[in-house]
Amino acid sequence: MNGALTSGLLPAGGARRVMVALTQDAAGAADWQQMLAAAGMDTLAWPAFDVVAEPDAAVLQVFGRETMAAAQAAEAPLCVVLPSPAAVRLLAAALQRAGRPWPAGVWAAVPGAGSARVFRTLIDRCDVLLVPPPPGQDAAHLAQMLLDGAVRPAEVRVLCRPDGRRDWAGSLRAAGVPVSFWPGYRVVMRSQPPAGFGETLHAVAADREQVALHWLAGSAGGLQTVAGWLASVPADLADWARSQPVWVPHERLLPVACAAGFASTRVYHDRQQLVERLQSENL
């Protein structure tokens, strides 16, 4: 079977085997594959996009020396927001190649548990890592967390993609906290389906009595890209694929999933919760 299949443990008894179609970039999918395989689930790596990092010098500009000095003079920290696991990975890689640690006195902030897990794995010696608690794990709740803290940052810098969402910064700016956006990477969608996409999907559908397919998507672009891929396969197969559950990490993606044609949309708020829910639905 094509599609970078990773197999977990076989379920006992008459339970159907869970197969999760991962639409993240390659690095993000690898993290999910490891976790899901350990839980006894198969995965199909079908990246809907690639993350293209800017040069290291551009990425590391998010730590501005003048800004850091001004923050220290004001006795308030500079806060660097990393809005996705991809942003964490590329900044960690740039720091490693430059032989630099995370700057002392600089806060880090991420909107969700997935980014926090990657940060703790890749970056050492950061004094403060801010993560909003579930279920409100998004940039808007992160902004409110920064405002509600006993100490507000002197400035917030966001390492982001050029076309990323910025509306969430309005509450910080309204409270007098400067916010700036620093492009560190681009996301390039894969408009063409992966090699063997139709054949693999057909094989999974033919084995539906033994296999329960679930889609996992983390962005509006990923959902829309997969919808485009499904337009390239026979209509009955596409209809079946769109009827299978699609899992997204935030409620704001539910209308996007519905507009893309997915009939069974579900939200998860942390990875362990998702694993447990998948395990309970494989009958």
PDB file of C-alpha atoms in Angstrom:
ATOM      1  CA  MET A   1       0.000   0.000   0.000  1.00  0.00           C
ATOM      2  CA  ASN A   2       1.399   3.415  -0.948  1.00  0.00           C
ATOM      3  CA  GLY A   3       1.185   6.590   1.110  1.00  0.00           C
ATOM      4  CA  ALA A   4       3.991   6.128   3.690  1.00  0.00           C
ATOM      5  CA  LEU A   5       2.030   3.681   5.824  1.00  0.00           C
ATOM      6  CA  THR A   6       3.225   3.248   9.385  1.00  0.00           C
ATOM      7  CA  SER A   7       1.710   0.309  11.244  1.00  0.00           C
ATOM      8  CA  GLY A   8       1.004   0.090  14.950  1.00  0.00           C
ATOM      9  CA  LEU A   9      -0.106  -2.929  16.945  1.00  0.00           C
ATOM     10  CA  LEU A  10      -3.008  -5.013  15.716  1.00  0.00           C
ATOM     11  CA  PRO A  11      -6.203  -4.679  17.789  1.00  0.00           C
ATOM     12  CA  ALA A  12      -7.576  -7.640  19.658  1.00  0.00           C
ATOM     13  CA  GLY A  13     -10.842  -9.407  18.960  1.00  0.00           C
ATOM     14  CA  GLY A  14     -13.240  -7.991  16.419  1.00  0.00           C
ATOM     15  CA  ALA A  15     -12.263  -4.339  16.772  1.00  0.00           C
ATOM     16  CA  ARG A  16     -11.476  -2.519  13.569  1.00  0.00           C
ATOM     17  CA  ARG A  17      -7.951  -1.278  13.075  1.00  0.00           C
ATOM     18  CA  VAL A  18      -7.657   2.512  13.308  1.00  0.00           C
ATOM     19  CA  MET A  19      -5.897   4.212  10.402  1.00  0.00           C
ATOM     20  CA  VAL A  20      -5.205   7.944  10.683  1.00  0.00           C
ATOM     21  CA  ALA A  21      -4.496   9.996   7.554  1.00  0.00           C
ATOM     22  CA  LEU A  22      -2.000  12.676   8.596  1.00  0.00           C
ATOM     23  CA  THR A  23      -2.051  15.878   6.548  1.00  0.00           C
ATOM     24  CA  GLN A  24       0.643  17.811   8.448  1.00  0.00           C
ATOM     25  CA  ASP A  25       4.064  18.625   7.029  1.00  0.00           C
ATOM     26  CA  ALA A  26       6.654  15.848   7.176  1.00  0.00           C
ATOM     27  CA  ALA A  27       8.112  16.823  10.569  1.00  0.00           C
ATOM     28  CA  GLY A  28       4.700  17.255  12.145  1.00  0.00           C
ATOM     29  CA  ALA A  29       3.475  13.950  10.761  1.00  0.00           C
ATOM     30  CA  ALA A  30       6.525  12.134  12.135  1.00  0.00           C
ATOM     31  CA  ASP A  31       5.632  13.260  15.670  1.00  0.00           C
ATOM     32  CA  TRP A  32       2.066  12.023  15.259  1.00  0.00           C
ATOM     33  CA  GLN A  33       3.196   8.724  13.705  1.00  0.00           C
ATOM     34  CA  GLN A  34       5.331   7.890  16.725  1.00  0.00           C
ATOM     35  CA  MET A  35       2.560   8.617  19.205  1.00  0.00           C
ATOM     36  CA  LEU A  36      -0.227   6.888  17.287  1.00  0.00           C
ATOM     37  CA  ALA A  37       1.843   3.797  16.485  1.00  0.00           C
ATOM     38  CA  ALA A  38       2.626   3.412  20.190  1.00  0.00           C
ATOM     39  CA  ALA A  39      -1.138   3.442  20.795  1.00  0.00           C
ATOM     40  CA  GLY A  40      -1.673   0.644  18.264  1.00  0.00           C
ATOM     41  CA  MET A  41      -2.859   2.715  15.314  1.00  0.00           C
ATOM     42  CA  ASP A  42      -1.779   2.802  11.692  1.00  0.00           C
ATOM     43  CA  THR A  43      -1.003   6.071   9.972  1.00  0.00           C
ATOM     44  CA  LEU A  44      -0.862   7.315   6.408  1.00  0.00           C
ATOM     45  CA  ALA A  45       1.491  10.258   5.875  1.00  0.00           C
ATOM     46  CA  TRP A  46      -0.135  12.488   3.245  1.00  0.00           C
ATOM     47  CA  PRO A  47       1.469  15.925   3.754  1.00  0.00           C
ATOM     48  CA  ALA A  48      -0.775  18.696   2.466  1.00  0.00           C
ATOM     49  CA  PHE A  49       1.978  21.300   2.660  1.00  0.00           C
ATOM     50  CA  ASP A  50       5.693  21.911   3.125  1.00  0.00           C
ATOM     51  CA  VAL A  51       7.275  24.387   5.541  1.00  0.00           C
ATOM     52  CA  VAL A  52      10.046  26.472   3.944  1.00  0.00           C
ATOM     53  CA  ALA A  53      12.204  28.332   6.474  1.00  0.00           C
ATOM     54  CA  GLU A  54      13.779  31.711   5.854  1.00  0.00           C
ATOM     55  CA  PRO A  55      17.580  31.959   6.262  1.00  0.00           C
ATOM     56  CA  ASP A  56      18.778  31.583   9.843  1.00  0.00           C
ATOM     57  CA  ALA A  57      19.853  35.223  10.060  1.00  0.00           C
ATOM     58  CA  ALA A  58      16.310  36.333   9.252  1.00  0.00           C
ATOM     59  CA  VAL A  59      14.767  33.885  11.722  1.00  0.00           C
ATOM     60  CA  LEU A  60      17.054  34.983  14.566  1.00  0.00           C
ATOM     61  CA  GLN A  61      16.197  38.642  14.040  1.00  0.00           C
ATOM     62  CA  VAL A  62      13.130  37.967  16.172  1.00  0.00           C
ATOM     63  CA  PHE A  63      15.569  38.334  19.088  1.00  0.00           C
ATOM     64  CA  GLY A  64      16.383  42.017  18.537  1.00  0.00           C
ATOM     65  CA  ARG A  65      19.303  43.185  20.690  1.00  0.00           C
ATOM     66  CA  GLU A  66      17.944  46.726  20.929  1.00  0.00           C
ATOM     67  CA  THR A  67      14.502  45.435  21.842  1.00  0.00           C
ATOM     68  CA  MET A  68      15.950  43.099  24.467  1.00  0.00           C
ATOM     69  CA  ALA A  69      17.960  45.957  25.985  1.00  0.00           C
ATOM     70  CA  ALA A  70      14.883  48.195  26.064  1.00  0.00           C
ATOM     71  CA  ALA A  71      12.845  45.439  27.701  1.00  0.00           C
ATOM     72  CA  GLN A  72      15.482  44.944  30.380  1.00  0.00           C
ATOM     73  CA  ALA A  73      15.656  48.682  31.022  1.00  0.00           C
ATOM     74  CA  ALA A  74      11.882  48.730  31.461  1.00  0.00           C
ATOM     75  CA  GLU A  75      12.153  45.743  33.836  1.00  0.00           C
ATOM     76  CA  ALA A  76       9.678  43.878  31.663  1.00  0.00           C
ATOM     77  CA  PRO A  77      10.491  40.968  29.387  1.00  0.00           C
ATOM     78  CA  LEU A  78      10.485  40.584  25.657  1.00  0.00           C
ATOM     79  CA  CYS A  79       8.043  37.792  24.740  1.00  0.00           C
ATOM     80  CA  VAL A  80       8.566  35.744  21.562  1.00  0.00           C
ATOM     81  CA  VAL A  81       5.416  34.012  20.344  1.00  0.00           C
ATOM     82  CA  LEU A  82       5.797  30.842  18.283  1.00  0.00           C
ATOM     83  CA  PRO A  83       2.336  30.178  16.806  1.00  0.00           C
ATOM     84  CA  SER A  84       2.906  26.632  15.535  1.00  0.00           C
ATOM     85  CA  PRO A  85       5.120  23.576  16.019  1.00  0.00           C
ATOM     86  CA  ALA A  86       6.773  24.477  12.701  1.00  0.00           C
ATOM     87  CA  ALA A  87       7.821  27.866  14.098  1.00  0.00           C
ATOM     88  CA  VAL A  88       9.290  26.159  17.169  1.00  0.00           C
ATOM     89  CA  ARG A  89      11.242  23.656  15.071  1.00  0.00           C
ATOM     90  CA  LEU A  90      12.773  26.169  12.704  1.00  0.00           C
ATOM     91  CA  LEU A  91      13.779  28.587  15.491  1.00  0.00           C
ATOM     92  CA  ALA A  92      15.303  25.740  17.504  1.00  0.00           C
ATOM     93  CA  ALA A  93      17.251  24.614  14.428  1.00  0.00           C
ATOM     94  CA  ALA A  94      18.505  28.158  13.747  1.00  0.00           C
ATOM     95  CA  LEU A  95      19.652  28.554  17.371  1.00  0.00           C
ATOM     96  CA  GLN A  96      21.431  25.201  17.261  1.00  0.00           C
ATOM     97  CA  ARG A  97      23.248  25.981  14.006  1.00  0.00           C
ATOM     98  CA  ALA A  98      24.326  29.348  15.429  1.00  0.00           C
ATOM     99  CA  GLY A  99      25.493  27.752  18.659  1.00  0.00           C
ATOM    100  CA  ARG A 100      23.211  30.029  20.648  1.00  0.00           C
ATOM    101  CA  PRO A 101      21.004  29.206  23.632  1.00  0.00           C
ATOM    102  CA  TRP A 102      17.573  30.692  24.171  1.00  0.00           C
ATOM    103  CA  PRO A 103      18.337  34.287  25.318  1.00  0.00           C
ATOM    104  CA  ALA A 104      18.211  34.837  29.056  1.00  0.00           C
ATOM    105  CA  GLY A 105      15.264  36.894  30.241  1.00  0.00           C
ATOM    106  CA  VAL A 106      13.213  36.352  27.075  1.00  0.00           C
ATOM    107  CA  TRP A 107       9.836  34.719  27.518  1.00  0.00           C
ATOM    108  CA  ALA A 108       8.494  32.151  25.070  1.00  0.00           C
ATOM    109  CA  ALA A 109       4.786  31.741  24.391  1.00  0.00           C
ATOM    110  CA  VAL A 110       2.923  29.171  22.328  1.00  0.00           C
ATOM    111  CA  PRO A 111      -0.819  28.756  21.745  1.00  0.00           C
ATOM    112  CA  GLY A 112      -1.177  25.020  22.324  1.00  0.00           C
ATOM    113  CA  ALA A 113       0.088  21.833  23.901  1.00  0.00           C
ATOM    114  CA  GLY A 114       1.555  20.467  20.661  1.00  0.00           C
ATOM    115  CA  SER A 115       3.860  23.460  20.222  1.00  0.00           C
ATOM    116  CA  ALA A 116       4.745  23.362  23.920  1.00  0.00           C
ATOM    117  CA  ARG A 117       5.754  19.703  23.687  1.00  0.00           C
ATOM    118  CA  VAL A 118       8.019  20.391  20.702  1.00  0.00           C
ATOM    119  CA  PHE A 119       9.509  23.415  22.483  1.00  0.00           C
ATOM    120  CA  ARG A 120      10.366  21.449  25.634  1.00  0.00           C
ATOM    121  CA  THR A 121      11.920  18.708  23.510  1.00  0.00           C
ATOM    122  CA  LEU A 122      14.113  20.972  21.380  1.00  0.00           C
ATOM    123  CA  ILE A 123      14.922  24.055  23.473  1.00  0.00           C
ATOM    124  CA  ASP A 124      16.662  24.112  26.858  1.00  0.00           C
ATOM    125  CA  ARG A 125      16.994  26.759  29.521  1.00  0.00           C
ATOM    126  CA  CYS A 126      14.048  28.978  28.732  1.00  0.00           C
ATOM    127  CA  ASP A 127      12.993  30.610  31.994  1.00  0.00           C
ATOM    128  CA  VAL A 128       9.339  31.181  31.073  1.00  0.00           C
ATOM    129  CA  LEU A 129       7.189  29.223  28.619  1.00  0.00           C
ATOM    130  CA  LEU A 130       3.575  30.366  28.532  1.00  0.00           C
ATOM    131  CA  VAL A 131       0.822  28.038  27.286  1.00  0.00           C
ATOM    132  CA  PRO A 132      -2.906  28.728  27.736  1.00  0.00           C
ATOM    133  CA  PRO A 133      -4.742  25.829  29.367  1.00  0.00           C
ATOM    134  CA  PRO A 134      -7.255  23.731  27.414  1.00  0.00           C
ATOM    135  CA  PRO A 135      -9.784  24.056  25.999  1.00  0.00           C
ATOM    136  CA  GLY A 136      -8.851  27.642  25.095  1.00  0.00           C
ATOM    137  CA  GLN A 137      -5.599  26.860  23.332  1.00  0.00           C
ATOM    138  CA  ASP A 138      -5.325  29.457  20.597  1.00  0.00           C
ATOM    139  CA  ALA A 139      -3.669  32.807  19.963  1.00  0.00           C
ATOM    140  CA  ALA A 140      -6.577  34.850  21.337  1.00  0.00           C
ATOM    141  CA  HIS A 141      -6.453  33.038  24.682  1.00  0.00           C
ATOM    142  CA  LEU A 142      -2.670  33.373  24.703  1.00  0.00           C
ATOM    143  CA  ALA A 143      -3.012  37.143  24.249  1.00  0.00           C
ATOM    144  CA  GLN A 144      -5.430  37.296  27.172  1.00  0.00           C
ATOM    145  CA  MET A 145      -3.035  35.238  29.279  1.00  0.00           C
ATOM    146  CA  LEU A 146      -0.292  37.792  28.624  1.00  0.00           C
ATOM    147  CA  LEU A 147      -2.622  40.623  29.644  1.00  0.00           C
ATOM    148  CA  ASP A 148      -3.795  38.884  32.807  1.00  0.00           C
ATOM    149  CA  GLY A 149      -0.323  38.096  34.137  1.00  0.00           C
ATOM    150  CA  ALA A 150       1.224  39.916  37.082  1.00  0.00           C
ATOM    151  CA  VAL A 151       3.925  41.210  34.713  1.00  0.00           C
ATOM    152  CA  ARG A 152       3.134  42.263  31.169  1.00  0.00           C
ATOM    153  CA  PRO A 153       5.795  41.976  28.479  1.00  0.00           C
ATOM    154  CA  ALA A 154       7.438  45.135  27.228  1.00  0.00           C
ATOM    155  CA  GLU A 155       6.999  43.880  23.667  1.00  0.00           C
ATOM    156  CA  VAL A 156       5.631  40.826  21.887  1.00  0.00           C
ATOM    157  CA  ARG A 157       7.358  39.528  18.768  1.00  0.00           C
ATOM    158  CA  VAL A 158       5.743  36.801  16.671  1.00  0.00           C
ATOM    159  CA  LEU A 159       7.785  34.463  14.465  1.00  0.00           C
ATOM    160  CA  CYS A 160       5.231  33.616  11.821  1.00  0.00           C
ATOM    161  CA  ARG A 161       4.379  33.000   8.208  1.00  0.00           C
ATOM    162  CA  PRO A 162       3.693  36.128   6.134  1.00  0.00           C
ATOM    163  CA  ASP A 163       0.042  35.196   5.582  1.00  0.00           C
ATOM    164  CA  GLY A 164      -0.645  34.075   9.147  1.00  0.00           C
ATOM    165  CA  ARG A 165      -3.533  35.383  11.280  1.00  0.00           C
ATOM    166  CA  ARG A 166      -2.847  38.668  13.068  1.00  0.00           C
ATOM    167  CA  ASP A 167      -6.241  39.759  14.341  1.00  0.00           C
ATOM    168  CA  TRP A 168      -5.615  38.222  17.769  1.00  0.00           C
ATOM    169  CA  ALA A 169      -2.974  40.882  18.517  1.00  0.00           C
ATOM    170  CA  GLY A 170      -5.569  43.657  18.710  1.00  0.00           C
ATOM    171  CA  SER A 171      -6.267  43.162  22.416  1.00  0.00           C
ATOM    172  CA  LEU A 172      -2.566  43.450  23.265  1.00  0.00           C
ATOM    173  CA  ARG A 173      -2.114  46.607  21.221  1.00  0.00           C
ATOM    174  CA  ALA A 174      -5.253  48.121  22.738  1.00  0.00           C
ATOM    175  CA  ALA A 175      -3.666  47.588  26.168  1.00  0.00           C
ATOM    176  CA  GLY A 176      -0.470  49.342  25.091  1.00  0.00           C
ATOM    177  CA  VAL A 177       1.680  46.274  24.449  1.00  0.00           C
ATOM    178  CA  PRO A 178       3.609  46.597  21.159  1.00  0.00           C
ATOM    179  CA  VAL A 179       3.241  43.595  18.871  1.00  0.00           C
ATOM    180  CA  SER A 180       5.323  42.970  15.760  1.00  0.00           C
ATOM    181  CA  PHE A 181       5.305  40.111  13.269  1.00  0.00           C
ATOM    182  CA  TRP A 182       8.521  38.624  11.933  1.00  0.00           C
ATOM    183  CA  PRO A 183       8.225  36.314   8.899  1.00  0.00           C
ATOM    184  CA  GLY A 184      10.289  33.210   9.542  1.00  0.00           C
ATOM    185  CA  TYR A 185       8.831  30.648   7.176  1.00  0.00           C
ATOM    186  CA  ARG A 186       6.444  30.038   4.324  1.00  0.00           C
ATOM    187  CA  VAL A 187       3.876  27.316   3.879  1.00  0.00           C
ATOM    188  CA  VAL A 188       3.674  25.844   0.373  1.00  0.00           C
ATOM    189  CA  MET A 189       0.550  23.807  -0.242  1.00  0.00           C
ATOM    190  CA  ARG A 190       0.785  20.594  -2.255  1.00  0.00           C
ATOM    191  CA  SER A 191      -1.916  21.000  -4.851  1.00  0.00           C
ATOM    192  CA  GLN A 192      -1.247  17.586  -6.410  1.00  0.00           C
ATOM    193  CA  PRO A 193      -2.264  14.493  -4.423  1.00  0.00           C
ATOM    194  CA  PRO A 194       0.499  12.223  -3.120  1.00  0.00           C
ATOM    195  CA  ALA A 195       1.700   9.380  -5.308  1.00  0.00           C
ATOM    196  CA  GLY A 196      -0.694   6.473  -5.099  1.00  0.00           C
ATOM    197  CA  PHE A 197      -3.313   8.529  -3.252  1.00  0.00           C
ATOM    198  CA  GLY A 198      -6.321   7.180  -5.139  1.00  0.00           C
ATOM    199  CA  GLU A 199      -5.120   3.583  -5.099  1.00  0.00           C
ATOM    200  CA  THR A 200      -4.375   3.664  -1.358  1.00  0.00           C
ATOM    201  CA  LEU A 201      -7.696   5.293  -0.566  1.00  0.00           C
ATOM    202  CA  HIS A 202      -9.497   2.668  -2.646  1.00  0.00           C
ATOM    203  CA  ALA A 203      -7.707  -0.138  -0.776  1.00  0.00           C
ATOM    204  CA  VAL A 204      -8.667   1.359   2.604  1.00  0.00           C
ATOM    205  CA  ALA A 205     -12.299   1.731   1.489  1.00  0.00           C
ATOM    206  CA  ALA A 206     -12.369  -1.858   0.282  1.00  0.00           C
ATOM    207  CA  ASP A 207     -11.177  -2.965   3.720  1.00  0.00           C
ATOM    208  CA  ARG A 208     -13.650  -0.779   5.632  1.00  0.00           C
ATOM    209  CA  GLU A 209     -15.011  -3.747   7.581  1.00  0.00           C
ATOM    210  CA  GLN A 210     -11.577  -4.159   9.149  1.00  0.00           C
ATOM    211  CA  VAL A 211     -10.221  -0.593   9.044  1.00  0.00           C
ATOM    212  CA  ALA A 212     -11.631   2.648  10.480  1.00  0.00           C
ATOM    213  CA  LEU A 213     -10.239   5.670   8.629  1.00  0.00           C
ATOM    214  CA  HIS A 214      -9.872   9.039  10.377  1.00  0.00           C
ATOM    215  CA  TRP A 215      -8.488  12.271   8.916  1.00  0.00           C
ATOM    216  CA  LEU A 216      -6.289  14.556  11.018  1.00  0.00           C
ATOM    217  CA  ALA A 217      -5.924  18.161   9.861  1.00  0.00           C
ATOM    218  CA  GLY A 218      -4.488  21.184  11.625  1.00  0.00           C
ATOM    219  CA  SER A 219      -5.228  24.099   9.333  1.00  0.00           C
ATOM    220  CA  ALA A 220      -7.764  25.545   6.931  1.00  0.00           C
ATOM    221  CA  GLY A 221      -5.284  25.208   4.080  1.00  0.00           C
ATOM    222  CA  GLY A 222      -4.761  21.535   4.822  1.00  0.00           C
ATOM    223  CA  LEU A 223      -8.487  20.820   4.790  1.00  0.00           C
ATOM    224  CA  GLN A 224      -8.972  22.674   1.522  1.00  0.00           C
ATOM    225  CA  THR A 225      -5.991  20.939  -0.074  1.00  0.00           C
ATOM    226  CA  VAL A 226      -7.282  17.480   0.829  1.00  0.00           C
ATOM    227  CA  ALA A 227     -10.678  18.455  -0.589  1.00  0.00           C
ATOM    228  CA  GLY A 228      -8.912  19.258  -3.842  1.00  0.00           C
ATOM    229  CA  TRP A 229      -7.185  15.888  -3.850  1.00  0.00           C
ATOM    230  CA  LEU A 230     -10.503  14.109  -3.373  1.00  0.00           C
ATOM    231  CA  ALA A 231     -11.841  15.810  -6.486  1.00  0.00           C
ATOM    232  CA  SER A 232      -9.306  13.734  -8.460  1.00  0.00           C
ATOM    233  CA  VAL A 233     -10.687  10.334  -7.419  1.00  0.00           C
ATOM    234  CA  PRO A 234     -13.965   8.648  -8.488  1.00  0.00           C
ATOM    235  CA  ALA A 235     -17.040  10.334  -7.020  1.00  0.00           C
ATOM    236  CA  ASP A 236     -18.182   7.341  -4.966  1.00  0.00           C
ATOM    237  CA  LEU A 237     -14.740   6.976  -3.405  1.00  0.00           C
ATOM    238  CA  ALA A 238     -14.549  10.712  -2.684  1.00  0.00           C
ATOM    239  CA  ASP A 239     -17.997  10.622  -1.073  1.00  0.00           C
ATOM    240  CA  TRP A 240     -16.928   7.762   1.171  1.00  0.00           C
ATOM    241  CA  ALA A 241     -13.670   9.512   2.122  1.00  0.00           C
ATOM    242  CA  ARG A 242     -15.494  12.740   2.994  1.00  0.00           C
ATOM    243  CA  SER A 243     -17.920  10.778   5.188  1.00  0.00           C
ATOM    244  CA  GLN A 244     -15.098   9.562   7.426  1.00  0.00           C
ATOM    245  CA  PRO A 245     -14.356  11.536  10.611  1.00  0.00           C
ATOM    246  CA  VAL A 246     -12.013  14.508  10.351  1.00  0.00           C
ATOM    247  CA  TRP A 247     -10.367  15.782  13.529  1.00  0.00           C
ATOM    248  CA  VAL A 248      -9.273  19.415  13.967  1.00  0.00           C
ATOM    249  CA  PRO A 249      -7.635  21.140  16.961  1.00  0.00           C
ATOM    250  CA  HIS A 250      -9.962  24.132  17.198  1.00  0.00           C
ATOM    251  CA  GLU A 251     -13.646  24.962  16.792  1.00  0.00           C
ATOM    252  CA  ARG A 252     -12.910  27.714  14.277  1.00  0.00           C
ATOM    253  CA  LEU A 253     -11.876  25.023  11.767  1.00  0.00           C
ATOM    254  CA  LEU A 254     -15.242  23.249  11.885  1.00  0.00           C
ATOM    255  CA  PRO A 255     -16.928  25.527   9.297  1.00  0.00           C
ATOM    256  CA  VAL A 256     -13.899  25.124   7.025  1.00  0.00           C
ATOM    257  CA  ALA A 257     -14.139  21.343   7.271  1.00  0.00           C
ATOM    258  CA  CYS A 258     -17.861  21.447   6.507  1.00  0.00           C
ATOM    259  CA  ALA A 259     -17.306  23.756   3.529  1.00  0.00           C
ATOM    260  CA  ALA A 260     -14.655  21.322   2.250  1.00  0.00           C
ATOM    261  CA  GLY A 261     -17.336  18.613   2.193  1.00  0.00           C
ATOM    262  CA  PHE A 262     -16.448  16.609   5.293  1.00  0.00           C
ATOM    263  CA  ALA A 263     -19.620  15.279   6.893  1.00  0.00           C
ATOM    264  CA  SER A 264     -18.277  14.121  10.262  1.00  0.00           C
ATOM    265  CA  THR A 265     -16.236  16.855  11.973  1.00  0.00           C
ATOM    266  CA  ARG A 266     -14.749  16.581  15.459  1.00  0.00           C
ATOM    267  CA  VAL A 267     -12.556  18.700  17.733  1.00  0.00           C
ATOM    268  CA  TYR A 268      -9.765  17.578  20.026  1.00  0.00           C
ATOM    269  CA  HIS A 269      -7.981  19.762  22.582  1.00  0.00           C
ATOM    270  CA  ASP A 270      -4.882  17.704  23.345  1.00  0.00           C
ATOM    271  CA  ARG A 271      -3.149  14.729  21.821  1.00  0.00           C
ATOM    272  CA  GLN A 272      -3.780  12.260  24.597  1.00  0.00           C
ATOM    273  CA  GLN A 273      -7.490  13.089  24.479  1.00  0.00           C
ATOM    274  CA  LEU A 274      -7.485  12.407  20.759  1.00  0.00           C
ATOM    275  CA  VAL A 275      -5.753   9.057  21.189  1.00  0.00           C
ATOM    276  CA  GLU A 276      -8.282   7.967  23.803  1.00  0.00           C
ATOM    277  CA  ARG A 277     -11.205   9.022  21.654  1.00  0.00           C
ATOM    278  CA  LEU A 278      -9.811   7.211  18.612  1.00  0.00           C
ATOM    279  CA  GLN A 279      -9.354   4.064  20.671  1.00  0.00           C
ATOM    280  CA  SER A 280     -12.972   4.233  21.825  1.00  0.00           C
ATOM    281  CA  GLU A 281     -14.312   4.585  18.276  1.00  0.00           C
ATOM    282  CA  ASN A 282     -12.581   1.715  16.505  1.00  0.00           C
ATOM    283  CA  LEU A 283     -15.552  -0.644  16.645  1.00  0.00           C
TER     284      LEU A 283
END
